[in-house]
mmCIF file of C-alpha atoms in Angstrom:
data_model
loop_
_atom_site.group_PDB
_atom_site.id
_atom_site.type_symbol
_atom_site.label_atom_id
_atom_site.label_comp_id
_atom_site.label_asym_id
_atom_site.label_seq_id
_atom_site.Cartn_x
_atom_site.Cartn_y
_atom_site.Cartn_z
ATOM 1 C CA UNK G 1 75.878 57.199 32.545
ATOM 2 C CA UNK G 2 79.194 56.614 31.623
ATOM 3 C CA UNK G 3 82.296 54.974 33.663
ATOM 4 C CA UNK G 4 85.436 53.198 32.863
ATOM 5 C CA UNK G 5 86.782 50.165 34.660
ATOM 6 C CA UNK G 6 90.593 49.190 34.668
ATOM 7 C CA UNK G 7 91.710 45.891 34.989
ATOM 8 C CA UNK G 8 94.828 45.588 36.961
ATOM 9 C CA UNK G 9 95.668 48.087 39.560
ATOM 10 C CA UNK G 10 99.351 47.278 39.258
ATOM 11 C CA UNK G 11 101.412 45.974 35.909
ATOM 12 C CA UNK G 12 105.156 45.011 35.789
ATOM 13 C CA UNK G 13 107.027 44.310 32.618
ATOM 14 C CA UNK G 14 110.469 43.904 31.750
ATOM 15 C CA UNK G 15 112.224 46.586 30.062
ATOM 16 C CA UNK G 16 111.831 45.901 26.432
ATOM 17 C CA UNK G 17 108.748 43.792 26.617
ATOM 18 C CA UNK G 18 105.234 44.966 25.288
ATOM 19 C CA UNK G 19 103.100 46.875 27.626
ATOM 20 C CA UNK G 20 99.277 46.254 27.958
ATOM 21 C CA UNK G 21 97.057 48.375 30.155
ATOM 22 C CA UNK G 22 93.518 47.157 30.277
ATOM 23 C CA UNK G 23 90.386 49.528 29.986
ATOM 24 C CA UNK G 24 86.558 48.650 29.300
ATOM 25 C CA UNK G 25 84.207 51.289 29.054
ATOM 26 C CA UNK G 26 80.574 51.618 29.605
ATOM 27 C CA UNK G 27 78.628 54.356 28.025
ATOM 28 C CA UNK G 28 74.933 54.956 26.716
ATOM 29 C CA UNK G 29 76.441 57.246 23.751
ATOM 30 C CA UNK G 30 79.294 57.032 21.430
ATOM 31 C CA UNK G 31 82.194 57.790 24.124
ATOM 32 C CA UNK G 32 85.321 59.927 24.020
ATOM 33 C CA UNK G 33 88.209 58.178 25.448
ATOM 34 C CA UNK G 34 91.334 59.217 26.770
ATOM 35 C CA UNK G 35 94.650 58.099 28.094
ATOM 36 C CA UNK G 36 96.469 59.989 30.901
ATOM 37 C CA UNK G 37 99.818 59.477 32.474
ATOM 38 C CA UNK G 38 100.662 60.680 35.879
ATOM 39 C CA UNK G 39 104.162 60.732 37.248
ATOM 40 C CA UNK G 40 105.031 61.035 40.993
ATOM 41 C CA UNK G 41 103.589 64.190 42.662
ATOM 42 C CA UNK G 42 102.670 65.514 39.012
ATOM 43 C CA UNK G 43 99.387 66.193 37.318
ATOM 44 C CA UNK G 44 98.301 64.320 34.607
ATOM 45 C CA UNK G 45 99.519 64.527 30.800
ATOM 46 C CA UNK G 46 97.401 63.219 28.068
ATOM 47 C CA UNK G 47 98.960 60.541 25.985
ATOM 48 C CA UNK G 48 96.296 59.862 23.647
ATOM 49 C CA UNK G 49 92.631 60.291 22.712
ATOM 50 C CA UNK G 50 89.708 58.481 20.779
ATOM 51 C CA UNK G 51 87.616 60.652 18.604
ATOM 52 C CA UNK G 52 85.662 58.530 16.426
ATOM 53 C CA UNK G 53 88.284 59.377 13.600
ATOM 54 C CA UNK G 54 90.101 56.354 13.446
ATOM 55 C CA UNK G 55 89.953 53.143 15.691
ATOM 56 C CA UNK G 56 93.712 52.821 16.139
ATOM 57 C CA UNK G 57 94.884 56.044 18.109
ATOM 58 C CA UNK G 58 98.614 56.901 18.466
ATOM 59 C CA UNK G 59 99.740 59.034 21.081
ATOM 60 C CA UNK G 60 103.325 60.322 22.783
ATOM 61 C CA UNK G 61 106.193 58.335 23.853
ATOM 62 C CA UNK G 62 105.015 55.303 21.413
ATOM 63 C CA UNK G 63 101.970 54.502 23.317
ATOM 64 C CA UNK G 64 98.768 53.636 21.078
ATOM 65 C CA UNK G 65 95.222 52.267 22.113
ATOM 66 C CA UNK G 66 92.567 50.796 19.988
ATOM 67 C CA UNK G 67 89.129 51.283 20.409
ATOM 68 C CA UNK G 68 86.905 47.920 19.714
ATOM 69 C CA UNK G 69 83.082 49.085 20.022
ATOM 70 C CA UNK G 70 82.295 45.202 20.337
ATOM 71 C CA UNK G 71 84.338 44.494 23.135
ATOM 72 C CA UNK G 72 83.849 47.982 24.885
ATOM 73 C CA UNK G 73 87.808 48.463 25.188
ATOM 74 C CA UNK G 74 90.258 50.745 24.639
ATOM 75 C CA UNK G 75 93.322 49.140 25.854
ATOM 76 C CA UNK G 76 96.802 50.541 25.609
ATOM 77 C CA UNK G 77 99.678 49.398 24.400
ATOM 78 C CA UNK G 78 103.539 49.872 23.890
ATOM 79 C CA UNK G 79 105.742 47.370 21.871
ATOM 80 C CA UNK G 80 109.001 48.067 23.910
ATOM 81 C CA UNK G 81 108.774 49.260 27.633
ATOM 82 C CA UNK G 82 111.485 51.756 28.672
ATOM 83 C CA UNK G 83 112.597 52.706 32.364
ATOM 84 C CA UNK G 84 110.745 56.046 31.955
ATOM 85 C CA UNK G 85 107.361 54.541 31.074
ATOM 86 C CA UNK G 86 107.203 53.888 35.355
ATOM 87 C CA UNK G 87 104.215 55.859 35.988
ATOM 88 C CA UNK G 88 100.302 55.552 36.712
ATOM 89 C CA UNK G 89 98.140 55.620 33.892
ATOM 90 C CA UNK G 90 94.530 56.462 33.802
ATOM 91 C CA UNK G 91 91.798 55.660 31.392
ATOM 92 C CA UNK G 92 88.570 58.308 31.276
ATOM 93 C CA UNK G 93 85.682 58.600 29.619
ATOM 94 C CA UNK G 94 83.901 61.694 28.367
ATOM 95 C CA UNK G 95 79.883 61.350 26.713
ATOM 96 C CA UNK G 96 78.147 64.368 26.377
ATOM 97 C CA UNK G 97 79.488 65.527 29.523
ATOM 98 C CA UNK G 98 81.555 68.344 30.064
ATOM 99 C CA UNK G 99 83.719 66.419 32.945
ATOM 100 C CA UNK G 100 86.000 63.577 32.674
ATOM 101 C CA UNK G 101 85.065 60.496 34.177
ATOM 102 C CA UNK G 102 88.367 58.445 35.318
ATOM 103 C CA UNK G 103 89.385 54.628 36.076
ATOM 104 C CA UNK G 104 90.857 53.920 39.421
ATOM 105 C CA UNK G 105 94.396 53.806 37.194
ATOM 106 C CA UNK G 106 96.781 50.986 36.741
ATOM 107 C CA UNK G 107 100.693 51.717 38.084
ATOM 108 C CA UNK G 108 103.271 50.499 35.569
ATOM 109 C CA UNK G 109 106.436 49.117 37.174
ATOM 110 C CA UNK G 110 109.561 48.577 34.553
ATOM 111 C CA UNK G 111 111.944 46.128 35.489
ATOM 112 C CA UNK G 112 115.167 46.563 34.542
ATOM 113 C CA UNK D 1 102.897 79.896 28.476
ATOM 114 C CA UNK D 2 103.702 77.249 31.456
ATOM 115 C CA UNK D 3 100.585 75.627 31.405
ATOM 116 C CA UNK D 4 97.985 75.329 34.291
ATOM 117 C CA UNK D 5 99.415 76.527 37.312
ATOM 118 C CA UNK D 6 98.467 75.678 40.984
ATOM 119 C CA UNK D 7 99.396 77.235 44.479
ATOM 120 C CA UNK D 8 100.328 76.155 46.537
ATOM 121 C CA UNK D 9 101.955 72.587 45.679
ATOM 122 C CA UNK D 10 101.683 71.462 49.386
ATOM 123 C CA UNK D 11 99.501 72.609 52.123
ATOM 124 C CA UNK D 12 99.487 71.053 55.816
ATOM 125 C CA UNK D 13 96.542 72.381 58.111
ATOM 126 C CA UNK D 14 95.124 71.729 61.114
ATOM 127 C CA UNK D 15 91.486 70.067 61.311
ATOM 128 C CA UNK D 16 89.059 72.863 61.797
ATOM 129 C CA UNK D 17 90.775 75.316 59.731
ATOM 130 C CA UNK D 18 90.233 76.704 56.553
ATOM 131 C CA UNK D 19 92.077 76.712 53.313
ATOM 132 C CA UNK D 20 92.154 77.952 49.648
ATOM 133 C CA UNK D 21 94.380 76.935 46.537
ATOM 134 C CA UNK D 22 94.529 79.078 43.336
ATOM 135 C CA UNK D 23 94.541 77.860 39.703
ATOM 136 C CA UNK D 24 95.775 79.747 36.837
ATOM 137 C CA UNK D 25 94.611 78.254 34.019
ATOM 138 C CA UNK D 26 96.122 78.714 30.576
ATOM 139 C CA UNK D 27 95.320 81.983 29.466
ATOM 140 C CA UNK D 28 93.109 81.271 26.417
ATOM 141 C CA UNK D 29 90.752 78.928 27.802
ATOM 142 C CA UNK D 30 87.221 79.366 28.917
ATOM 143 C CA UNK D 31 86.906 76.491 30.632
ATOM 144 C CA UNK D 32 88.428 75.543 33.934
ATOM 145 C CA UNK D 33 87.870 72.199 36.230
ATOM 146 C CA UNK D 34 88.286 71.311 39.655
ATOM 147 C CA UNK D 35 89.093 67.513 40.298
ATOM 148 C CA UNK D 36 89.909 65.449 43.588
ATOM 149 C CA UNK D 37 92.414 62.733 43.854
ATOM 150 C CA UNK D 38 92.498 60.383 46.895
ATOM 151 C CA UNK D 39 95.519 57.766 47.212
ATOM 152 C CA UNK D 40 95.419 55.009 45.152
ATOM 153 C CA UNK D 41 92.206 56.538 43.035
ATOM 154 C CA UNK D 42 91.536 58.214 39.877
ATOM 155 C CA UNK D 43 90.452 61.771 40.081
ATOM 156 C CA UNK D 44 86.879 62.809 40.712
ATOM 157 C CA UNK D 45 84.991 65.694 39.016
ATOM 158 C CA UNK D 46 84.289 68.495 41.833
ATOM 159 C CA UNK D 47 83.056 71.533 39.678
ATOM 160 C CA UNK D 48 83.509 73.301 36.049
ATOM 161 C CA UNK D 49 83.528 76.697 35.208
ATOM 162 C CA UNK D 50 83.025 78.256 31.866
ATOM 163 C CA UNK D 51 84.357 81.659 31.782
ATOM 164 C CA UNK D 52 83.003 82.968 35.310
ATOM 165 C CA UNK D 53 79.774 81.128 35.401
ATOM 166 C CA UNK D 54 79.999 78.002 37.655
ATOM 167 C CA UNK D 55 77.928 75.405 35.576
ATOM 168 C CA UNK D 56 78.189 71.932 37.182
ATOM 169 C CA UNK D 57 78.852 70.753 40.629
ATOM 170 C CA UNK D 58 79.510 67.318 41.966
ATOM 171 C CA UNK D 59 77.480 65.730 44.899
ATOM 172 C CA UNK D 60 80.942 65.453 46.342
ATOM 173 C CA UNK D 61 81.030 69.348 46.664
ATOM 174 C CA UNK D 62 79.664 69.562 50.295
ATOM 175 C CA UNK D 63 78.792 72.800 51.437
ATOM 176 C CA UNK D 64 82.033 73.308 53.098
ATOM 177 C CA UNK D 65 83.721 73.721 49.566
ATOM 178 C CA UNK D 66 83.245 76.829 47.533
ATOM 179 C CA UNK D 67 84.848 77.169 44.158
ATOM 180 C CA UNK D 68 85.026 81.169 42.086
ATOM 181 C CA UNK D 69 86.469 82.267 39.016
ATOM 182 C CA UNK D 70 85.618 85.870 39.668
ATOM 183 C CA UNK D 71 86.544 87.552 36.239
ATOM 184 C CA UNK D 72 87.110 84.271 34.162
ATOM 185 C CA UNK D 73 90.502 83.705 34.625
ATOM 186 C CA UNK D 74 91.832 82.363 37.846
ATOM 187 C CA UNK D 75 89.799 80.265 40.211
ATOM 188 C CA UNK D 76 89.710 79.604 43.789
ATOM 189 C CA UNK D 77 88.918 76.897 45.709
ATOM 190 C CA UNK D 78 88.007 77.124 49.519
ATOM 191 C CA UNK D 79 87.498 74.540 51.805
ATOM 192 C CA UNK D 80 86.010 75.515 55.317
ATOM 193 C CA UNK D 81 86.393 73.929 58.568
ATOM 194 C CA UNK D 82 89.025 71.082 56.947
ATOM 195 C CA UNK D 83 88.242 67.265 58.189
ATOM 196 C CA UNK D 84 90.964 64.608 57.762
ATOM 197 C CA UNK D 85 88.966 63.266 55.008
ATOM 198 C CA UNK D 86 89.600 65.937 52.769
ATOM 199 C CA UNK D 87 93.352 65.279 52.535
ATOM 200 C CA UNK D 88 93.938 64.564 48.789
ATOM 201 C CA UNK D 89 95.516 66.141 45.546
ATOM 202 C CA UNK D 90 93.418 68.720 44.387
ATOM 203 C CA UNK D 91 93.626 69.024 40.648
ATOM 204 C CA UNK D 92 92.794 72.269 38.445
ATOM 205 C CA UNK D 93 92.337 71.804 34.518
ATOM 206 C CA UNK D 94 91.468 73.674 31.690
ATOM 207 C CA UNK D 95 90.398 73.714 28.325
ATOM 208 C CA UNK D 96 88.971 75.505 25.080
ATOM 209 C CA UNK D 97 85.384 75.836 24.268
ATOM 210 C CA UNK D 98 84.666 72.912 22.061
ATOM 211 C CA UNK D 99 83.428 69.434 21.706
ATOM 212 C CA UNK D 100 83.625 66.621 24.143
ATOM 213 C CA UNK D 101 86.772 65.410 22.640
ATOM 214 C CA UNK D 102 88.821 68.701 23.367
ATOM 215 C CA UNK D 103 92.069 68.067 25.419
ATOM 216 C CA UNK D 104 91.540 69.371 29.269
ATOM 217 C CA UNK D 105 95.360 70.421 30.328
ATOM 218 C CA UNK D 106 95.867 69.617 34.045
ATOM 219 C CA UNK D 107 98.094 71.498 36.388
ATOM 220 C CA UNK D 108 100.467 69.944 38.805
ATOM 221 C CA UNK D 109 97.747 69.846 41.852
ATOM 222 C CA UNK D 110 97.869 70.875 45.378
ATOM 223 C CA UNK D 111 98.330 68.207 47.788
ATOM 224 C CA UNK D 112 96.436 68.798 51.237
ATOM 225 C CA UNK D 113 97.337 67.447 54.471
ATOM 226 C CA UNK D 114 94.709 67.618 57.375
ATOM 227 C CA UNK D 115 96.360 66.585 60.738
#
């Protein structure tokens, strides 16, 4: 079985500060991991995905994530938060099955 | 191509009524997924099509729910005898065939409110 746990349902950062959104996964086989962003009343947009080619994955909008097998983590970071980053972020895992298993999400607030 | 399109964007219905949602995937994608997202939660998988074949259904998909993809293009999701617990955002996604790392593209969703 596979699942992801997102620590912190709400994260607030100041504009220009580091963004760190946490995701831990559980999977019995090598996982494929994804981060999606959702703006209010919108669908989900892929930020980045881990496909085992490299442990540090760069995505869109300046986000990146590092796969750490020893910690079963895939945390999302951005060096400097922008007001437009305010949204809900979802970590998801797929391992073998065709469907994605999503975490409960982290709402990011950026304070001016 | 404008991406995955879902209609309607919003639907308000009375309890007990039937509703149907439509999803038009990206044209070259042969895989289509339905997810349900309730407030404060991540999307939960409902069902998956490969072309016109429905290959997987979640136990969340009760017998009041039915999904079709008759010609392997657009899909419909019908909910019969709606209940207040059906209120949610229903998301459709599509992807190419490929390995597990294949990206799924999501539509903007249909928000259902059952009153």
